[in-house]
Amino acid sequence: FEGERIKSYRSKINDTDKEFFMKFVPKNLHFGLSHAYHFDVKMNEDIFKNEIFFSKVEIQNYEKKFNLPEQFALIHSEAKQSLTSNKNWGINRIQDIVNSIDQVKWIQVGVHGEHKLKNIHKNYFDLTLRELGFILSKCKFLVSMEGMFNHYASAFEKKNFLVHLGFMRKESIYYPNNVLIHKNSDLKCYPCFLFNCSNHLELCENKLTSEYAVKIIKNELKIN
């Protein structure tokens, strides 16, 4: 059914066996726009964000269901790894953030089977997308790795401390609400777009440490 008024929002450039398709699109193209790269229309690249809206009934139901604290932050323990492991920072480093910033009530979100973090207020696994969106809309900030949480947070313009490991260009996953935590200049192959790359493990072990991330978060939040 694709035609002048109906477009297929899906990239027509395929991944290779080793590399992600984003390697083959313009350098600064946002990931959300990469799937529309083949559209024969002018796209406004300056005001790109995601949106979701809730009914009053939904809000009332979710407020009763979750009974969230007045102030809290979201965090997840690991990034999705079905595409690549090069976005995953490591559960020990995520746990270090929780332990080092104990002034915050942390709520963990994710899916069943992911590592449960310690010293948190609550964990919510296997939420619907709308439930997750509601909790996102109420948080003070979040700490996330590349993936859905980053894109979703843009809908509510929530400060997102984004751990960026350099699998993709930072411009491709950036939103104005992001505070990037990265060491891209120290990554030998940035951005490599490789599904498997030992350089990322070396980066996490020696450069992009939890101490480095904690310092950025504390400075931004103005806490000791």
CSV table of C-alpha atoms in Angstrom, one decimal, residues 7-122:
chain,number,residue,atom,x,y,z
A,7,LYS,CA,4.7,5.7,3.7
A,8,SER,CA,6.4,2.6,5.2
A,9,TYR,CA,8.2,3.8,8.3
A,10,ARG,CA,11.0,1.3,8.2
A,11,SER,CA,14.5,1.7,6.8
A,12,LYS,CA,15.1,0.2,3.4
A,13,ILE,CA,18.8,-0.2,4.3
A,14,ASN,CA,19.5,-3.6,5.8
A,15,ASP,CA,22.0,-4.5,8.5
A,16,THR,CA,25.0,-6.5,7.3
A,17,ASP,CA,26.1,-9.6,9.2
A,18,LYS,CA,28.4,-7.5,11.3
A,19,GLU,CA,27.3,-3.9,11.1
A,20,PHE,CA,24.2,-1.8,12.0
A,21,PHE,CA,22.4,-0.1,9.1
A,22,MET,CA,22.9,3.3,10.7
A,23,LYS,CA,26.5,3.2,9.4
A,24,PHE,CA,25.1,3.8,5.9
A,25,VAL,CA,23.0,6.9,6.5
A,26,PRO,CA,24.1,10.5,6.8
A,27,LYS,CA,26.4,11.2,9.8
A,28,ASN,CA,24.1,13.4,12.0
A,29,LEU,CA,20.8,11.8,11.1
A,30,HIS,CA,18.7,11.0,14.2
A,31,PHE,CA,17.7,7.3,14.7
A,32,GLY,CA,14.1,8.2,14.6
A,33,LEU,CA,14.5,9.8,11.2
A,34,SER,CA,16.6,7.0,9.8
A,35,HIS,CA,13.5,4.9,9.1
A,36,ALA,CA,12.1,7.8,7.1
A,37,TYR,CA,15.3,8.5,5.1
A,38,HIS,CA,13.7,7.2,2.0
A,39,PHE,CA,10.6,9.5,2.2
A,40,ASP,CA,10.3,11.9,-0.6
A,41,VAL,CA,9.2,14.7,1.7
A,42,LYS,CA,11.1,17.3,3.6
A,43,MET,CA,11.6,16.3,7.2
A,44,ASN,CA,12.1,18.9,10.0
A,45,GLU,CA,15.1,17.5,11.9
A,46,ASP,CA,15.2,20.3,14.4
A,47,ILE,CA,12.2,19.6,16.5
A,48,PHE,CA,12.2,15.8,16.7
A,49,LYS,CA,10.8,14.1,19.8
A,50,ASN,CA,8.4,11.4,20.9
A,51,GLU,CA,4.9,11.9,22.3
A,52,ILE,CA,2.4,10.0,24.3
A,53,PHE,CA,-0.9,11.2,25.9
A,54,PHE,CA,-2.9,9.8,28.8
A,55,SER,CA,-6.7,10.1,29.5
A,56,LYS,CA,-7.8,11.4,32.9
A,57,VAL,CA,-9.2,8.0,33.7
A,58,GLU,CA,-5.8,6.4,33.0
A,59,ILE,CA,-4.0,8.9,35.2
A,60,GLN,CA,-6.4,8.3,38.0
A,61,ASN,CA,-6.0,4.5,37.7
A,62,TYR,CA,-2.2,4.6,37.5
A,63,GLU,CA,-2.0,6.9,40.5
A,64,LYS,CA,-3.9,4.4,42.6
A,65,LYS,CA,-2.1,1.4,41.2
A,66,PHE,CA,1.5,2.6,41.8
A,67,ASN,CA,1.2,5.1,44.7
A,68,LEU,CA,4.5,6.6,43.7
A,69,PRO,CA,6.7,8.7,46.1
A,70,GLU,CA,6.6,12.5,45.6
A,71,GLN,CA,10.2,12.5,44.2
A,72,PHE,CA,12.1,9.5,42.7
A,73,ALA,CA,14.4,8.6,39.9
A,74,LEU,CA,14.3,5.7,37.4
A,75,ILE,CA,17.0,3.3,36.5
A,76,HIS,CA,17.4,0.0,34.7
A,77,SER,CA,20.0,-2.7,35.3
A,78,GLU,CA,20.9,-3.7,31.7
A,79,ALA,CA,20.4,-2.7,28.1
A,80,LYS,CA,18.6,-4.8,25.6
A,81,GLN,CA,21.2,-7.2,24.1
A,82,SER,CA,19.3,-9.0,21.3
A,83,LEU,CA,20.8,-6.6,18.7
A,84,THR,CA,24.2,-5.9,20.3
A,85,SER,CA,25.9,-6.2,23.6
A,86,ASN,CA,27.8,-2.9,22.9
A,87,LYS,CA,25.1,-0.8,24.6
A,88,ASN,CA,25.3,-2.7,27.9
A,89,TRP,CA,27.4,-0.9,30.6
A,90,GLY,CA,27.3,-3.7,33.2
A,91,ILE,CA,25.1,-4.3,36.3
A,92,ASN,CA,27.9,-3.6,38.8
A,93,ARG,CA,28.4,-0.1,37.5
A,94,ILE,CA,24.7,0.6,37.6
A,95,GLN,CA,24.6,-0.7,41.2
A,96,ASP,CA,27.5,1.6,42.1
A,97,ILE,CA,25.3,4.6,41.0
A,98,VAL,CA,22.5,3.5,43.2
A,99,ASN,CA,24.8,2.9,46.2
A,100,SER,CA,26.7,6.2,45.7
A,101,ILE,CA,23.7,8.4,45.3
A,102,ASP,CA,21.6,7.3,48.3
A,103,GLN,CA,19.8,10.7,48.6
A,104,VAL,CA,17.5,9.6,45.8
A,105,LYS,CA,14.6,7.1,46.0
A,106,TRP,CA,15.4,4.8,43.1
A,107,ILE,CA,12.8,2.8,41.2
A,108,GLN,CA,14.0,0.1,38.9
A,109,VAL,CA,12.2,-0.7,35.7
A,110,GLY,CA,12.8,-3.5,33.2
A,111,VAL,CA,11.6,-6.9,32.2
A,112,HIS,CA,11.5,-10.3,34.0
A,113,GLY,CA,14.8,-12.0,34.2
A,114,GLU,CA,16.9,-8.9,34.4
A,115,HIS,CA,19.2,-8.4,37.5
A,116,LYS,CA,17.4,-6.9,40.5
A,117,LEU,CA,19.2,-4.0,41.9
A,118,LYS,CA,19.8,-3.6,45.7
A,119,ASN,CA,19.1,-0.5,47.8
A,120,ILE,CA,16.2,0.7,45.7
A,121,HIS,CA,12.7,1.9,46.7
A,122,LYS,CA,10.8,-0.4,44.4
